[in-house]
Short mmCIF file of C-alpha atoms in Angstrom, two decimals:
data_model
loop_
_atom_site.label_atom_id
_atom_site.label_comp_id
_atom_site.label_asym_id
_atom_site.label_seq_id
_atom_site.Cartn_x
_atom_site.Cartn_y
_atom_site.Cartn_z
CA UNK J 224 -32.23 20.08 33.47
CA UNK J 225 -29.05 20.88 31.52
CA UNK J 226 -29.61 24.57 32.03
CA UNK J 227 -29.69 24.16 35.80
CA UNK J 228 -26.26 22.52 35.69
CA UNK J 229 -24.74 25.64 34.19
CA UNK J 230 -27.02 28.18 35.87
CA UNK J 231 -24.81 30.78 37.54
CA UNK J 232 -27.36 33.04 39.15
CA UNK J 233 -27.90 30.63 42.01
CA UNK J 234 -25.33 31.00 44.79
CA UNK J 235 -25.53 27.31 45.63
CA UNK J 236 -24.84 26.35 42.02
CA UNK J 237 -21.84 28.68 41.91
CA UNK J 238 -20.40 27.07 45.03
CA UNK J 239 -20.91 23.56 43.62
CA UNK J 240 -19.24 24.58 40.36
CA UNK J 241 -16.28 26.03 42.30
CA UNK J 242 -15.82 22.77 44.23
CA UNK J 243 -16.05 20.66 41.07
CA UNK J 244 -13.60 22.95 39.29
CA UNK J 245 -11.13 22.85 42.19
CA UNK J 246 -11.22 19.03 42.23
CA UNK J 247 -10.67 18.81 38.46
CA UNK J 248 -7.91 21.43 38.48
CA UNK J 249 -5.96 19.97 41.42
CA UNK J 250 -6.41 16.42 40.09
CA UNK J 251 -5.11 17.41 36.64
CA UNK J 252 -2.05 19.16 38.09
CA UNK J 253 -1.22 16.18 40.33
CA UNK J 254 -1.64 13.73 37.45
CA UNK J 255 0.63 15.82 35.23
CA UNK J 256 3.24 15.99 37.99
CA UNK J 257 3.13 12.20 38.36
CA UNK J 258 3.56 11.61 34.62
CA UNK J 259 6.28 14.26 34.31
CA UNK J 260 8.16 12.69 37.20
CA UNK J 261 8.15 9.30 35.42
CA UNK J 262 9.65 10.89 32.31
CA UNK J 263 12.28 12.64 34.42
CA UNK J 264 13.19 9.32 36.06
CA UNK J 265 13.43 7.68 32.63
CA UNK J 266 15.79 10.39 31.38
CA UNK J 267 17.91 9.85 34.50
CA UNK J 268 18.48 6.24 33.35
CA UNK J 269 21.11 7.68 31.02
CA UNK J 270 24.73 8.22 31.98
CA UNK J 271 25.74 11.49 33.61
CA UNK J 272 27.16 14.20 31.39
CA UNK J 273 28.12 17.76 32.29
CA UNK J 274 26.37 20.33 30.11
CA UNK J 275 26.64 23.26 32.52
CA UNK J 276 29.43 25.16 30.71
CA UNK J 277 29.10 28.30 28.52
CA UNK J 278 25.84 29.42 30.07
CA UNK J 279 25.64 32.57 27.93
CA UNK J 280 25.96 30.63 24.69
CA UNK J 281 23.43 28.09 25.89
CA UNK J 282 20.89 30.77 26.78
CA UNK J 283 21.39 32.43 23.39
CA UNK J 284 20.93 29.07 21.67
CA UNK J 285 17.67 28.44 23.53
CA UNK J 286 16.30 31.92 22.75
CA UNK J 287 17.12 31.65 19.04
CA UNK J 288 16.21 28.01 18.38
CA UNK J 289 13.40 27.23 20.85
CA UNK J 290 11.75 30.62 21.35
CA UNK J 291 12.68 32.17 18.00
CA UNK J 292 12.33 28.91 16.04
CA UNK J 293 15.32 29.98 13.94
CA UNK J 294 15.90 26.62 12.25
CA UNK J 295 12.24 26.28 11.26
CA UNK J 296 12.58 29.12 8.77
CA UNK J 297 14.57 27.03 6.32
CA UNK J 298 11.03 26.17 5.16
CA UNK J 299 9.32 29.58 5.47
CA UNK J 300 5.66 28.70 4.83
CA UNK J 301 5.53 25.84 7.30
CA UNK J 302 7.59 27.95 9.74
CA UNK J 303 5.14 30.88 9.66
CA UNK J 304 2.17 28.56 10.18
CA UNK J 305 3.93 26.79 13.03
CA UNK J 306 4.96 30.09 14.62
CA UNK J 307 1.35 31.30 14.46
CA UNK J 308 0.03 28.12 16.09
CA UNK J 309 2.80 28.07 18.68
CA UNK J 310 2.53 31.74 19.70
CA UNK J 311 -1.25 31.71 19.53
CA UNK J 312 -1.72 28.64 21.68
CA UNK J 313 0.87 29.73 24.25
CA UNK J 314 -0.28 33.37 24.52
CA UNK J 315 -3.99 32.52 24.56
CA UNK J 316 -3.37 30.22 27.50
CA UNK J 317 -2.18 33.23 29.48
CA UNK J 318 -5.89 33.80 29.87
CA UNK J 319 -5.95 30.46 31.69
CA UNK J 320 -4.84 32.37 34.79
CA UNK J 321 -8.05 34.42 34.67
CA UNK J 322 -10.16 31.33 33.93
CA UNK J 323 -8.63 29.47 36.88
CA UNK J 324 -9.29 32.40 39.25
CA UNK J 325 -12.86 32.74 37.94
CA UNK J 326 -13.38 29.00 38.37
CA UNK J 327 -12.07 28.89 41.92
CA UNK J 328 -13.76 32.05 43.21
CA UNK J 329 -16.90 32.23 41.07
CA UNK J 330 -15.99 35.60 39.56
CA UNK J 331 -16.51 36.80 35.99
CA UNK J 332 -13.54 38.19 34.04
CA UNK J 333 -11.64 39.07 37.17
CA UNK J 334 -8.93 40.99 35.27
CA UNK J 335 -11.43 43.38 33.72
CA UNK J 336 -10.24 46.01 36.21
CA UNK J 337 -7.37 46.56 33.76
CA UNK J 338 -9.84 48.61 31.68
CA UNK J 339 -8.75 49.43 28.10
CA UNK J 340 -5.69 47.18 28.44
CA UNK J 341 -7.99 44.25 29.15
CA UNK J 342 -9.87 44.97 25.93
CA UNK J 343 -6.60 44.96 23.98
CA UNK J 344 -5.59 41.65 25.56
CA UNK J 345 -8.89 39.90 24.80
CA UNK J 346 -8.89 41.26 21.25
CA UNK J 347 -5.33 40.00 20.67
CA UNK J 348 -6.25 36.59 22.11
CA UNK J 349 -9.14 36.34 19.67
CA UNK J 350 -6.99 37.25 16.65
CA UNK J 351 -4.41 34.66 17.73
CA UNK J 352 -7.15 32.06 18.23
CA UNK J 353 -8.25 32.62 14.63
CA UNK J 354 -4.62 32.22 13.46
CA UNK J 355 -4.32 28.95 15.43
CA UNK J 356 -7.55 27.68 13.83
CA UNK J 357 -6.31 28.44 10.31
CA UNK J 358 -2.86 26.96 11.01
CA UNK J 359 -4.25 23.72 12.44
CA UNK J 360 -6.64 23.27 9.50
CA UNK J 361 -3.75 23.74 7.06
CA UNK J 362 -1.59 21.26 9.01
CA UNK J 363 -4.43 18.71 8.95
CA UNK J 364 -4.63 19.06 5.17
CA UNK J 365 -0.84 18.77 4.82
CA UNK J 366 -0.78 15.60 6.89
CA UNK J 367 -3.82 13.84 5.47
CA UNK J 368 -4.47 15.17 1.98
CA UNK J 369 -1.23 16.42 0.43
CA UNK J 370 1.44 13.88 -0.55
CA UNK J 371 4.37 15.11 1.54
CA UNK J 372 6.86 12.25 1.63
CA UNK J 373 8.30 12.90 5.10
CA UNK J 374 4.79 12.81 6.60
CA UNK J 375 3.89 9.50 4.94
CA UNK J 376 6.80 7.23 5.85
CA UNK J 377 6.17 3.89 7.50
CA UNK J 378 7.42 4.83 10.99
CA UNK J 379 4.46 7.23 11.21
CA UNK J 380 1.87 4.52 10.51
CA UNK J 381 -0.65 3.86 13.26
CA UNK J 382 -0.34 5.75 16.53
CA UNK J 383 2.18 8.48 15.45
CA UNK J 384 -0.15 9.64 12.68
CA UNK J 385 -3.20 9.46 14.95
CA UNK J 386 -1.31 11.35 17.68
CA UNK J 387 -0.61 14.27 15.35
CA UNK J 388 -4.22 14.38 14.16
CA UNK J 389 -5.62 14.17 17.70
CA UNK J 390 -3.59 17.19 18.76
CA UNK J 391 -4.59 19.26 15.72
CA UNK J 392 -8.29 18.42 16.13
CA UNK J 393 -8.06 19.15 19.88
CA UNK J 394 -6.54 22.59 19.22
CA UNK J 395 -9.25 23.38 16.67
CA UNK J 396 -11.97 22.40 19.16
CA UNK J 397 -10.36 24.37 22.00
CA UNK J 398 -10.04 27.52 19.91
CA UNK J 399 -13.59 27.13 18.62
CA UNK J 400 -14.88 26.77 22.18
CA UNK J 401 -12.86 29.83 23.23
CA UNK J 402 -14.38 31.99 20.47
CA UNK J 403 -17.95 30.81 21.03
CA UNK J 404 -17.54 31.32 24.78
CA UNK J 405 -16.55 34.92 24.09
CA UNK J 406 -19.35 35.36 21.56
CA UNK J 407 -22.00 34.21 24.06
CA UNK J 408 -20.38 36.31 26.79
CA UNK J 409 -20.39 39.37 24.55
CA UNK J 410 -24.07 38.93 23.66
CA UNK J 411 -25.01 38.49 27.33
CA UNK J 412 -23.05 41.66 28.14
CA UNK J 413 -24.98 43.65 25.53
CA UNK J 414 -28.23 42.30 27.01
CA UNK J 415 -27.17 43.46 30.49
CA UNK J 416 -27.70 39.96 31.87
CA UNK J 417 -26.82 39.44 35.56
CA UNK J 418 -23.20 38.54 36.36
CA UNK J 419 -22.05 39.40 32.81
CA UNK J 420 -20.74 42.93 33.26
CA UNK J 421 -19.26 44.74 30.28
CA UNK J 422 -15.59 43.82 29.82
CA UNK J 423 -13.24 43.14 26.92
CA UNK J 424 -13.21 43.65 23.16
CA UNK J 425 -14.32 40.90 20.79
CA UNK J 426 -13.30 41.57 17.15
CA UNK J 427 -13.53 37.92 16.04
CA UNK J 428 -16.20 36.37 18.27
CA UNK J 429 -18.56 39.29 17.65
CA UNK J 430 -18.86 37.97 14.08
CA UNK J 431 -20.25 34.70 15.50
CA UNK J 432 -23.04 36.36 17.49
CA UNK J 433 -25.55 35.92 14.64
CA UNK J 434 -25.09 32.14 14.94
CA UNK J 435 -26.23 32.14 18.57
CA UNK J 436 -29.81 31.89 19.91
CA UNK J 437 -31.61 34.97 21.21
CA UNK J 438 -32.70 33.59 24.59
CA UNK J 439 -30.62 34.47 27.65
CA UNK J 440 -30.91 30.99 29.19
CA UNK J 441 -29.62 29.32 26.01
CA UNK J 442 -26.77 31.82 25.81
CA UNK J 443 -25.77 31.15 29.42
CA UNK J 444 -25.77 27.42 28.67
CA UNK J 445 -23.53 27.92 25.60
CA UNK J 446 -21.16 30.26 27.46
CA UNK J 447 -20.85 27.92 30.46
CA UNK J 448 -20.53 24.80 28.29
CA UNK J 449 -17.76 26.37 26.20
CA UNK J 450 -16.05 27.68 29.35
CA UNK J 451 -15.99 24.22 30.91
CA UNK J 452 -15.04 22.57 27.61
CA UNK J 453 -12.13 24.98 27.15
CA UNK J 454 -10.68 24.69 30.66
CA UNK J 455 -11.17 20.92 30.99
CA UNK J 456 -9.84 20.50 27.44
CA UNK J 457 -6.66 22.43 28.25
CA UNK J 458 -6.12 20.37 31.41
CA UNK J 459 -6.71 17.17 29.43
CA UNK J 460 -4.26 18.45 26.79
CA UNK J 461 -1.69 19.04 29.53
CA UNK J 462 -1.98 15.42 30.64
CA UNK J 463 -1.94 14.14 27.08
CA UNK J 464 1.48 15.70 26.46
CA UNK J 465 3.52 13.05 28.36
CA UNK J 466 2.31 10.30 25.99
CA UNK J 467 2.51 12.45 22.87
CA UNK J 468 5.17 13.73 20.51
CA UNK J 469 3.89 17.18 21.45
CA UNK J 470 5.88 16.96 24.66
CA UNK J 471 8.38 19.03 22.66
CA UNK J 472 6.19 22.04 23.49
CA UNK J 473 7.80 21.87 26.94
CA UNK J 474 11.08 20.02 26.36
CA UNK J 475 12.32 22.05 23.38
CA UNK J 476 13.60 24.71 25.79
CA UNK J 477 15.85 22.56 28.02
CA UNK J 478 16.87 20.47 25.00
CA UNK J 479 18.18 23.46 23.07
CA UNK J 480 19.78 24.91 26.21
CA UNK J 481 21.75 21.70 26.82
CA UNK J 482 22.55 21.07 23.14
CA UNK J 483 26.10 20.24 22.11
CA UNK J 484 27.94 23.51 21.40
CA UNK J 485 30.99 21.87 19.81
CA UNK J 486 31.43 21.76 16.00
CA UNK J 487 29.13 19.12 14.57
CA UNK J 488 31.91 17.03 13.06
CA UNK J 489 33.80 16.69 16.34
CA UNK J 490 33.69 13.23 17.94
CA UNK J 491 34.63 12.92 21.59
CA UNK J 492 37.02 10.23 22.83
CA UNK J 493 35.41 7.50 24.90
CA UNK J 494 36.64 7.87 28.52
CA UNK J 495 36.75 4.10 28.98
CA UNK J 496 38.99 3.70 25.92
CA UNK J 497 41.19 6.65 26.93
CA UNK J 498 41.83 5.08 30.33
CA UNK J 499 42.66 1.71 28.73
CA UNK J 500 45.18 3.30 26.36
CA UNK J 501 46.81 5.34 29.12
CA UNK J 502 47.12 2.24 31.27
CA UNK J 503 48.80 0.37 28.40
CA UNK J 504 51.27 3.19 27.73
CA UNK J 505 52.00 3.99 31.36
CA UNK J 506 51.97 1.12 33.88
CA UNK J 507 51.96 3.68 36.73
CA UNK J 508 48.73 5.31 35.46
CA UNK J 509 45.88 5.26 37.99
CA UNK J 510 42.34 5.54 36.54
CA UNK J 511 40.39 8.53 37.81
CA UNK J 512 37.33 6.33 38.21
CA UNK J 513 36.79 2.61 38.13
CA UNK J 514 33.49 1.41 36.68
CA UNK J 515 32.16 -2.08 37.09
CA UNK J 516 31.07 -3.85 33.91
CA UNK J 517 32.51 -1.16 31.66
CA UNK J 518 30.82 -1.21 28.27
CA UNK J 519 32.36 0.18 25.12
CA UNK J 520 29.67 1.86 23.08
CA UNK J 521 25.90 1.57 23.36
CA UNK J 522 23.78 -1.57 23.51
CA UNK J 523 20.80 -0.26 25.46
CA UNK J 524 19.47 3.08 26.70
CA UNK J 525 21.40 3.07 30.04
CA UNK J 526 24.58 3.26 27.91
CA UNK J 527 23.37 6.53 26.39
CA UNK J 528 23.69 9.88 28.18
CA UNK J 529 20.76 11.64 29.82
CA UNK J 530 20.95 14.21 27.00
CA UNK J 531 20.44 11.49 24.38
CA UNK J 532 17.31 10.40 26.24
CA UNK J 533 16.12 14.01 26.53
CA UNK J 534 16.60 14.23 22.76
CA UNK J 535 14.36 11.19 22.32
CA UNK J 536 11.54 12.65 24.42
CA UNK J 537 11.89 16.02 22.64
CA UNK J 538 11.58 14.58 19.11
CA UNK J 539 8.71 16.25 17.22
CA UNK J 540 8.55 13.47 14.60
CA UNK J 541 8.53 16.20 11.94
CA UNK J 542 10.84 14.14 9.71
CA UNK J 543 13.08 17.00 8.63
CA UNK J 544 16.08 14.88 9.63
CA UNK J 545 14.94 11.93 7.52
CA UNK J 546 14.04 14.12 4.54
CA UNK J 547 17.68 15.31 4.23
CA UNK J 548 19.36 12.00 5.12
CA UNK J 549 21.35 10.85 2.04
CA UNK J 550 21.04 7.21 3.10
CA UNK J 551 17.25 7.45 3.35
CA UNK J 552 16.99 9.41 0.10
CA UNK J 553 18.83 6.64 -1.76
CA UNK J 554 16.42 4.00 -0.43
CA UNK J 555 18.38 2.60 2.50
CA UNK J 556 16.60 1.51 5.67
CA UNK J 557 17.98 4.27 7.90
CA UNK J 558 15.60 6.98 9.14
CA UNK J 559 17.05 9.31 11.80
CA UNK J 560 13.49 10.07 12.95
CA UNK J 561 12.90 6.35 13.56
CA UNK J 562 16.16 6.17 15.56
CA UNK J 563 14.79 8.79 17.97
CA UNK J 564 11.31 7.25 18.11
CA UNK J 565 12.79 3.80 18.80
CA UNK J 566 15.00 5.22 21.57
CA UNK J 567 11.99 6.90 23.20
CA UNK J 568 9.92 3.70 22.94
CA UNK J 569 12.70 1.63 24.49
CA UNK J 570 13.40 3.99 27.39
CA UNK J 571 9.66 4.20 28.14
CA UNK J 572 9.43 0.40 28.05
CA UNK J 573 12.50 0.02 30.25
CA UNK J 574 11.21 2.57 32.75
CA UNK J 575 7.95 0.63 33.15
CA UNK J 576 9.85 -2.67 33.37
CA UNK J 577 12.12 -1.36 36.13
CA UNK J 578 9.08 -0.13 38.03
CA UNK J 579 7.50 -3.61 37.79
CA UNK J 580 10.83 -5.48 38.09
CA UNK J 581 10.14 -7.25 34.80
CA UNK J 582 13.47 -9.02 34.26
CA UNK J 583 12.39 -10.40 30.87
CA UNK J 584 12.21 -6.92 29.35
CA UNK J 585 15.17 -5.58 31.34
CA UNK J 586 17.64 -8.37 30.53
CA UNK J 587 16.45 -9.98 27.31
CA UNK J 588 15.67 -6.91 25.22
CA UNK J 589 17.87 -4.02 24.16
CA UNK J 590 17.89 -0.98 21.91
CA UNK J 591 20.31 -2.62 19.46
CA UNK J 592 18.61 -5.46 17.56
CA UNK J 593 15.45 -5.17 19.67
CA UNK J 594 14.51 -1.79 18.17
CA UNK J 595 17.29 -0.61 15.87
CA UNK J 596 18.77 -3.02 13.34
CA UNK J 597 22.41 -3.36 12.26
CA UNK J 598 21.39 -2.46 8.72
CA UNK J 599 20.17 0.93 9.93
CA UNK J 600 23.27 1.93 11.87
CA UNK J 601 25.70 0.93 9.12
CA UNK J 602 23.72 2.82 6.46
CA UNK J 603 24.60 6.14 8.14
CA UNK J 604 27.20 8.29 6.34
CA UNK J 605 27.88 10.38 9.50
CA UNK J 606 27.32 13.55 7.44
CA UNK J 607 25.42 15.34 10.26
CA UNK J 608 22.65 16.46 7.87
CA UNK J 609 20.05 15.19 10.35
CA UNK J 610 21.59 17.19 13.20
CA UNK J 611 21.71 20.34 11.11
CA UNK J 612 18.08 19.94 9.96
CA UNK J 613 16.49 19.30 13.37
CA UNK J 614 14.51 22.35 14.53
CA UNK J 615 15.19 21.58 18.21
CA UNK J 616 18.88 20.49 18.01
CA UNK J 617 18.36 16.73 18.43
CA UNK J 618 21.40 14.57 17.61
CA UNK J 619 20.54 11.10 16.20
CA UNK J 620 24.15 10.64 15.10
CA UNK J 621 25.42 10.30 18.68
CA UNK J 622 23.12 7.31 19.20
CA UNK J 623 24.08 5.73 15.88
CA UNK J 624 27.80 6.11 16.60
CA UNK J 625 27.38 4.62 20.08
CA UNK J 626 25.61 1.57 18.64
CA UNK J 627 28.36 1.17 16.05
CA UNK J 628 31.05 1.39 18.71
CA UNK J 629 29.40 -1.39 20.68
CA UNK J 630 29.11 -3.61 17.61
CA UNK J 631 32.80 -3.15 16.73
CA UNK J 632 34.46 -2.96 20.16
CA UNK J 633 32.34 -5.41 22.15
CA UNK J 634 31.27 -7.89 19.48
CA UNK J 635 33.95 -7.44 16.79
CA UNK J 636 31.01 -7.22 14.42
CA UNK J 637 31.21 -4.90 11.43
CA UNK J 638 30.50 -5.08 7.68
CA UNK J 639 33.17 -6.97 5.71
CA UNK J 640 34.31 -3.80 3.92
CA UNK J 641 35.04 -2.15 7.27
CA UNK J 642 36.81 -5.24 8.62
CA UNK J 643 39.10 -5.18 5.58
CA UNK J 644 39.87 -1.51 6.24
CA UNK J 645 40.55 -2.20 9.95
CA UNK J 646 42.97 -5.01 9.02
CA UNK J 647 44.79 -2.79 6.53
CA UNK J 648 45.18 0.01 9.08
CA UNK J 649 46.47 -2.46 11.68
CA UNK J 650 48.93 -4.17 9.33
CA UNK J 651 49.83 -1.46 6.80
CA UNK J 652 49.15 1.80 8.62
CA UNK J 653 46.69 2.85 5.92
CA UNK J 654 43.20 1.83 4.76
CA UNK J 655 44.59 0.40 1.51
CA UNK J 656 46.16 -2.97 0.97
CA UNK J 657 49.80 -2.32 0.25
CA UNK J 658 53.06 -2.50 2.16
CA UNK J 659 54.05 0.35 4.47
CA UNK J 660 57.22 0.84 2.43
CA UNK J 661 55.06 1.77 -0.57
CA UNK J 662 52.95 4.38 1.22
CA UNK J 663 54.88 7.36 -0.20
CA UNK J 664 55.00 6.12 -3.80
CA UNK J 665 52.19 8.45 -4.83
CA UNK J 666 54.52 11.47 -4.66
CA UNK J 667 56.85 10.00 -7.32
CA UNK J 668 54.28 10.86 -9.97
CA UNK J 669 53.92 14.48 -8.85
#
């Protein structure tokens, strides 16, 4: 019974398989488009910001950081493993084009007309598949067996840890199916079985042939099962991305392209504050734009820019930012990774609430206090270590500074030590508590 499902010698069965494949393929693409559109709409909840300048520098940044994974190589072993998995998975899926054509038209290895080049391609895909398998196994061990602090912190408990493991196991299964599909195909080719004409080179899967049964019908079943498992698995993987941290596979490229190109220590003036100051100094000043309900700083995700929200969706949850954060290292509550995860959770929640017009979530919850605590934002030393460490140029500091600005400028709420400093600057022109007339006394001792 099972054999007849995957039997390819019958013309009627081939046609049925083509129809089923077309339905699955089109459905998966439409579902991915729908989910991707929701994420795009969520990112558009952020304020507008122009990141279209210096196109050459931006392209160079994307090529070096996203494609070349330049910042990953600060930790060479993990970087090489990641590069192998990344290149392998991406390049192997080039063969998806052939699989899709074969699935829609009932052909077998339609690109085999390339001759020797086709053999080189299939051989390289197999070597890369083996590299992906090894890399994913090592990453599973790193995450679940070795005691790596940044992979065991509390913000990764529950779903984030499961998410990472699901992806790694899925990649192992997909690569295994790919290799066994080729192994069965290769054995059927050597047997001269109908429909399986000689095509390709199989340096890795040929070593698996001894594990396969001798009968042609069983081999056809294995080849067809692995073919369907691989293609349906890749389409399922595609639709898993929008709810997974592995969305960075796609978003790392626009995120690095639109990254901030200014020096990391530079803080931009707030336009709303600049206009207020100009109006105070010059009564004839006319604001370039008048916003209703102007907010100073950030209370919720609509106060962030679209780039901040793109950062949140791009976060890989690798924890490199948190592992170098001096506040986190000294035991404080702040984790830059958690800041990004909380921002992503809140914008996803807000997007769903806006779609359902859920006023309770829209009006009575916010990023500040609802997700990120005051203790976290005031623990930050603004050293930019997290920004420097991020392999895809995410900037948690911009979010932290926006939340601080709201707390100080809208609520007049700051730690007592900062309030004392603010009072001294206002009254004495310096952070220290002494009269302005004594400010230059330090030079008398020089």
